[in-house]
Coordinates of C-alpha atoms in Angstrom, one line a residue:
Chain D
X1 CA 77.1 125.1 89.7
X2 CA 80.0 126.7 87.9
X3 CA 82.3 124.9 85.5
X4 CA 85.8 125.9 86.6
X5 CA 89.0 126.0 84.5
X6 CA 90.2 122.9 86.3
X7 CA 87.2 121.0 85.0
X8 CA 87.8 122.2 81.4
X9 CA 91.6 121.4 81.6
X10 CA 91.0 117.9 83.0
X11 CA 88.4 117.1 80.3
X12 CA 90.5 118.5 77.5
X13 CA 93.6 116.6 78.7
X14 CA 91.7 113.3 78.8
X15 CA 90.0 114.0 75.4
X16 CA 93.5 114.5 73.9
X17 CA 94.8 111.3 75.5
X18 CA 91.8 109.5 74.0
X19 CA 92.5 111.0 70.6
X20 CA 96.1 109.9 70.7
X21 CA 95.1 106.4 71.8
X22 CA 92.5 106.2 69.0
X23 CA 95.1 107.3 66.5
X24 CA 97.4 104.5 67.6
X25 CA 94.9 101.6 68.0
X26 CA 91.2 101.5 67.6
X27 CA 90.8 98.1 69.4
X28 CA 92.8 99.2 72.4
X29 CA 90.8 102.4 72.6
X30 CA 87.5 100.6 72.6
X31 CA 88.8 98.2 75.2
X32 CA 89.9 101.3 77.3
X33 CA 86.4 102.7 77.1
X34 CA 84.8 99.4 78.1
X35 CA 87.2 99.3 81.1
X36 CA 86.2 102.9 81.9
X37 CA 82.5 102.0 81.8
X38 CA 83.1 99.1 84.1
X39 CA 85.1 101.2 86.6
X40 CA 82.4 103.8 86.5
X41 CA 79.8 101.3 87.4
X42 CA 82.1 100.0 90.2
X43 CA 82.8 103.4 91.7
X44 CA 79.2 104.8 91.4
X45 CA 77.8 103.3 94.6
X46 CA 80.8 104.8 96.5
X47 CA 80.3 108.2 94.9
X48 CA 76.6 108.3 95.8
X49 CA 77.1 107.1 99.3
X50 CA 79.8 109.7 100.0
X51 CA 77.7 112.4 98.4
X52 CA 74.7 111.5 100.6
X53 CA 77.1 111.3 103.6
X54 CA 78.4 114.8 102.9
X55 CA 74.9 116.1 102.7
X56 CA 73.9 114.5 106.0
X57 CA 77.1 115.6 107.7
X58 CA 76.5 119.2 106.7
X59 CA 72.9 119.0 107.8
X60 CA 73.4 117.4 111.2
X61 CA 76.9 118.2 112.4
X62 CA 77.2 121.8 113.1
X63 CA 80.3 123.8 112.1
X64 CA 81.2 124.1 115.8
X65 CA 81.3 120.3 116.3
X66 CA 83.4 119.6 113.2
X67 CA 85.8 122.5 113.8
X68 CA 86.0 121.5 117.5
X69 CA 87.3 118.0 116.7
X70 CA 89.1 118.7 113.5
X71 CA 89.6 122.5 113.2
X72 CA 92.5 124.9 113.8
X73 CA 92.0 124.8 117.6
X74 CA 92.0 121.0 117.8
X75 CA 95.8 121.1 117.5
X76 CA 97.8 117.9 117.4
X77 CA 94.9 115.8 118.8
X78 CA 92.8 116.7 115.7
X79 CA 95.6 115.7 113.4
X80 CA 96.1 112.4 115.3
X81 CA 92.4 111.7 115.3
X82 CA 92.1 112.3 111.5
X83 CA 95.2 110.2 110.9
X84 CA 93.7 107.3 112.9
X85 CA 90.4 107.6 111.1
X86 CA 92.2 107.5 107.8
X87 CA 94.1 104.4 108.8
X88 CA 91.0 102.5 109.9
X89 CA 88.5 103.6 107.3
X90 CA 88.5 101.9 103.9
X91 CA 87.4 104.5 101.4
X92 CA 88.5 104.7 97.7
X93 CA 90.9 107.6 97.2
X94 CA 88.8 109.1 94.4
X95 CA 85.8 109.7 96.7
X96 CA 88.0 110.7 99.7
X97 CA 88.9 114.1 98.0
X98 CA 85.3 115.5 97.9
X99 CA 84.8 114.2 101.4
X100 CA 87.9 116.0 102.6
X101 CA 86.9 119.1 100.7
X102 CA 83.5 119.1 102.5
X103 CA 85.2 118.7 105.9
X104 CA 87.4 121.7 105.2
X105 CA 84.3 123.7 104.0
X106 CA 82.7 122.9 107.4
X107 CA 85.6 123.9 109.6
X108 CA 88.3 121.2 109.5
X109 CA 91.8 122.6 109.1
X110 CA 94.0 122.0 106.1
X111 CA 96.5 120.2 108.4
X112 CA 93.9 117.7 109.5
X113 CA 92.8 117.2 105.9
X114 CA 96.3 116.4 104.8
X115 CA 96.7 113.8 107.6
X116 CA 93.4 112.2 106.8
X117 CA 94.1 111.8 103.0
X118 CA 97.7 110.5 103.6
X119 CA 96.8 107.8 106.1
X120 CA 93.7 106.9 104.2
X121 CA 95.7 106.1 101.1
X122 CA 99.0 104.9 102.5
X123 CA 98.0 103.1 105.8
X124 CA 95.6 100.2 105.5
X125 CA 94.6 98.3 108.5
X126 CA 91.9 96.5 106.5
X127 CA 94.5 95.4 103.9
X128 CA 97.2 94.6 106.5
X129 CA 96.6 90.8 106.6
X130 CA 97.1 90.6 102.8
X131 CA 100.2 92.8 103.0
X132 CA 101.6 90.6 105.7
X133 CA 100.9 87.5 103.6
X134 CA 102.6 88.9 100.5
X135 CA 105.4 90.9 102.0
X136 CA 106.0 89.6 105.5
X137 CA 105.1 90.8 109.0
X138 CA 108.1 93.0 109.6
X139 CA 108.0 94.8 106.2
X140 CA 104.2 95.3 106.4
X141 CA 104.1 96.6 110.0
X142 CA 107.1 98.9 109.5
X143 CA 105.7 100.3 106.2
X144 CA 102.3 101.1 107.8
X145 CA 103.9 102.5 111.0
X146 CA 106.3 104.7 109.1
X147 CA 103.6 105.8 106.7
X148 CA 101.5 106.9 109.7
X149 CA 104.4 109.0 111.0
X150 CA 105.1 110.4 107.6
X151 CA 101.4 111.4 107.3
X152 CA 101.7 113.4 110.5
X153 CA 104.8 115.2 109.3
X154 CA 103.2 116.0 105.9
X155 CA 100.2 117.3 107.7
X156 CA 102.1 119.6 109.9
X157 CA 104.2 121.0 107.1
X158 CA 101.2 121.5 104.8
X159 CA 99.4 123.2 107.7
X160 CA 102.3 125.6 108.2
X161 CA 102.3 126.5 104.5
X162 CA 98.6 126.6 103.7
X163 CA 96.9 126.8 107.1
Chain H
X1 CA 80.2 90.8 89.7
X2 CA 79.3 89.6 93.2
X3 CA 81.1 92.5 94.7
X4 CA 79.2 94.9 92.4
X5 CA 75.8 93.5 93.4
X6 CA 76.9 93.8 97.1
X7 CA 77.9 97.4 96.6
X8 CA 74.6 98.3 95.0
X9 CA 72.7 96.5 97.8
X10 CA 74.7 98.6 100.2
X11 CA 73.9 101.7 98.2
X12 CA 70.1 100.9 98.4
X13 CA 70.3 100.6 102.2
X14 CA 72.1 103.9 102.5
X15 CA 69.6 105.6 100.2
X16 CA 66.8 104.2 102.4
X17 CA 68.4 105.5 105.6
X18 CA 68.9 108.8 103.9
X19 CA 65.2 109.2 102.9
X20 CA 64.1 108.1 106.4
X21 CA 66.4 110.7 108.0
X22 CA 65.0 113.4 105.7
X23 CA 61.4 112.5 106.8
X24 CA 62.3 112.5 110.5
X25 CA 64.2 115.8 110.3
X26 CA 62.3 117.8 107.6
X27 CA 63.8 121.1 108.9
X28 CA 67.3 120.1 107.5
X29 CA 65.9 118.7 104.3
X30 CA 66.6 121.5 101.9
X31 CA 70.2 122.2 102.8
X32 CA 71.1 118.5 102.9
X33 CA 69.7 117.8 99.5
X34 CA 71.3 121.0 98.1
X35 CA 74.7 120.0 99.4
X36 CA 74.5 116.4 98.2
X37 CA 73.4 117.5 94.7
X38 CA 76.1 120.1 94.5
X39 CA 78.9 117.7 95.4
X40 CA 77.4 115.1 93.0
X41 CA 77.5 117.5 90.1
X42 CA 81.0 118.5 90.9
X43 CA 82.0 114.8 90.8
X44 CA 80.0 114.2 87.7
X45 CA 81.9 116.9 85.8
X46 CA 85.2 115.0 86.0
X47 CA 84.4 111.4 86.9
X48 CA 83.9 110.2 83.3
X49 CA 87.2 111.7 82.3
X50 CA 89.0 110.2 85.3
X51 CA 87.5 106.7 84.5
X52 CA 88.5 107.0 80.8
X53 CA 92.1 107.9 81.8
X54 CA 92.1 104.9 84.1
X55 CA 90.9 102.7 81.3
X56 CA 93.6 104.0 78.9
X57 CA 96.3 103.3 81.5
X58 CA 94.9 99.8 82.1
X59 CA 95.1 99.0 78.5
X60 CA 98.3 100.7 77.4
X61 CA 100.5 100.1 80.5
X62 CA 100.3 96.6 81.7
X63 CA 101.5 95.3 85.0
X64 CA 104.2 93.4 83.0
X65 CA 105.6 96.7 81.6
X66 CA 105.8 98.1 85.1
X67 CA 107.5 94.9 86.4
X68 CA 110.0 95.1 83.6
X69 CA 111.2 98.5 84.6
X70 CA 110.9 98.3 88.3
X71 CA 114.1 97.5 90.2
X72 CA 116.5 97.8 87.3
X73 CA 117.9 101.1 88.5
X74 CA 119.2 101.9 91.9
X75 CA 120.0 105.2 93.8
X76 CA 118.1 108.4 93.2
X77 CA 117.3 107.5 89.6
X78 CA 115.8 104.2 90.8
X79 CA 113.7 106.0 93.4
X80 CA 112.3 108.5 90.9
X81 CA 111.5 105.7 88.4
X82 CA 109.7 103.8 91.2
X83 CA 107.6 106.9 92.0
X84 CA 106.7 107.3 88.3
X85 CA 105.8 103.6 87.9
X86 CA 103.7 103.6 91.0
X87 CA 101.8 106.6 89.8
X88 CA 100.9 105.1 86.4
X89 CA 98.9 101.9 86.5
X90 CA 95.6 101.7 88.2
X91 CA 93.9 99.4 90.7
X92 CA 93.6 99.3 94.5
X93 CA 96.6 98.7 96.8
X94 CA 95.9 95.1 97.3
X95 CA 96.7 94.5 93.6
X96 CA 100.1 96.0 94.1
X97 CA 101.1 93.7 97.0
X98 CA 101.5 90.5 95.0
X99 CA 103.2 92.5 92.2
X100 CA 105.6 93.9 94.8
X101 CA 106.3 90.5 96.3
X102 CA 107.2 89.0 92.9
X103 CA 109.4 92.0 92.1
X104 CA 111.4 91.6 95.3
X105 CA 112.0 87.9 94.4
X106 CA 113.2 89.1 90.9
X107 CA 115.8 91.4 92.5
X108 CA 114.1 94.8 93.0
X109 CA 115.5 96.6 96.0
X110 CA 113.3 97.0 99.1
X111 CA 113.6 100.7 99.1
X112 CA 112.3 100.9 95.5
X113 CA 109.4 98.6 96.5
X114 CA 108.4 100.8 99.4
X115 CA 108.5 103.9 97.2
X116 CA 106.5 102.1 94.5
X117 CA 103.8 101.0 96.9
X118 CA 103.5 104.5 98.4
X119 CA 103.2 106.1 95.0
X120 CA 100.7 103.5 94.0
X121 CA 98.6 104.3 97.1
X122 CA 98.6 108.1 97.1
X123 CA 100.1 109.6 94.0
X124 CA 98.0 107.8 91.3
X125 CA 97.6 110.1 88.3
X126 CA 93.9 109.6 87.5
X127 CA 92.8 110.0 91.1
X128 CA 95.0 113.1 91.4
X129 CA 92.7 114.8 88.9
X130 CA 90.0 114.5 91.5
X131 CA 92.3 116.0 94.1
X132 CA 93.1 118.9 91.8
X133 CA 89.4 119.6 91.3
X134 CA 88.4 119.5 95.0
X135 CA 91.5 120.6 96.9
X136 CA 93.3 122.8 94.4
X137 CA 96.8 122.7 92.9
X138 CA 98.7 124.3 95.8
X139 CA 97.5 121.5 98.2
X140 CA 98.2 118.8 95.6
X141 CA 101.7 120.0 94.6
X142 CA 102.8 120.5 98.2
X143 CA 101.5 117.0 99.2
X144 CA 103.2 115.4 96.2
X145 CA 106.5 117.0 97.0
X146 CA 106.5 116.2 100.7
X147 CA 105.3 112.6 100.0
X148 CA 108.0 111.9 97.5
X149 CA 110.8 113.2 99.7
X150 CA 109.6 111.4 102.9
X151 CA 108.8 108.2 101.1
X152 CA 112.3 108.0 99.6
X153 CA 113.7 108.4 103.2
X154 CA 111.3 105.8 104.5
X155 CA 112.4 103.4 101.7
X156 CA 116.0 103.7 102.7
X157 CA 115.2 103.2 106.4
X158 CA 113.1 100.1 105.8
X159 CA 115.8 98.6 103.6
X160 CA 118.2 98.9 106.5
X161 CA 115.8 97.3 109.0
X162 CA 114.4 94.4 107.0
X163 CA 116.6 91.7 105.7
X164 CA 116.0 90.9 102.1
X165 CA 116.8 87.2 102.7
X166 CA 113.4 86.7 104.3
X167 CA 111.8 87.2 100.9
X168 CA 113.8 84.7 98.9
X169 CA 112.4 81.2 98.7

């Protein structure tokens, strides 16, 4: 395990934010930390489930299988499949990034990864009923449909630049 | 609280399945455990920081503050403010829907609401720290840029297609 510069920068940045907050208000800072602890307890099951899932995926699905469905050679169907999975699945964004990183490590293309992350966060079939209730049928369906199309465009451009 | 208990129950079941699988397929055991442990530590190095940042946002930037600023500006400036406001507070997307709905009734433009919801969903600052850690800054910057451009266009299109009158009342 190596501690990267990214890790150091992230932790320093948050430490600095915490110091500024403490300087401005002690009560609010304590409340923030309490909130943080609560969120940590809330997200922990997801983190462990995803981490175990990543381990199992790497143990049981060969590189060939993953790259066959989601790799460079899978073309548009791979991007579409990943986009569809992202739209259906309901995974917190925070744990979706390590999951995606492990997919790339095991043969998925960058293009597919971008499609997956974008639909996972922006398109929500699970939350669609609530969105319709709050914002109306036309708005909700159009937003999800356009977001899906946008995800495919983002994926293709990212694939061209970084693939 | 109920949800928390349910999630931990779910977790126990997954752990049980995981252990059973390791017993049935002992030949894969080592690589599976090593991979899981590696990813767990990589998460553990930043997760407390991300959660603290979320906590700070929750306390210092209330939904009321966001609501006050959203929808006051129009045009490109309004679009960029909507991106910024969406990226700030925390909480899942379903928290943003009722907020968006009340903002429309108070006069925010539909295009700003679309941009706000999209930024809320996929450009959240605390969660972006995790993206930075696992996918790198090149991927993150490119995805941010493309998302902002395309979401602004989507906002304009949806505003043309959906009548705002359907929201009033």
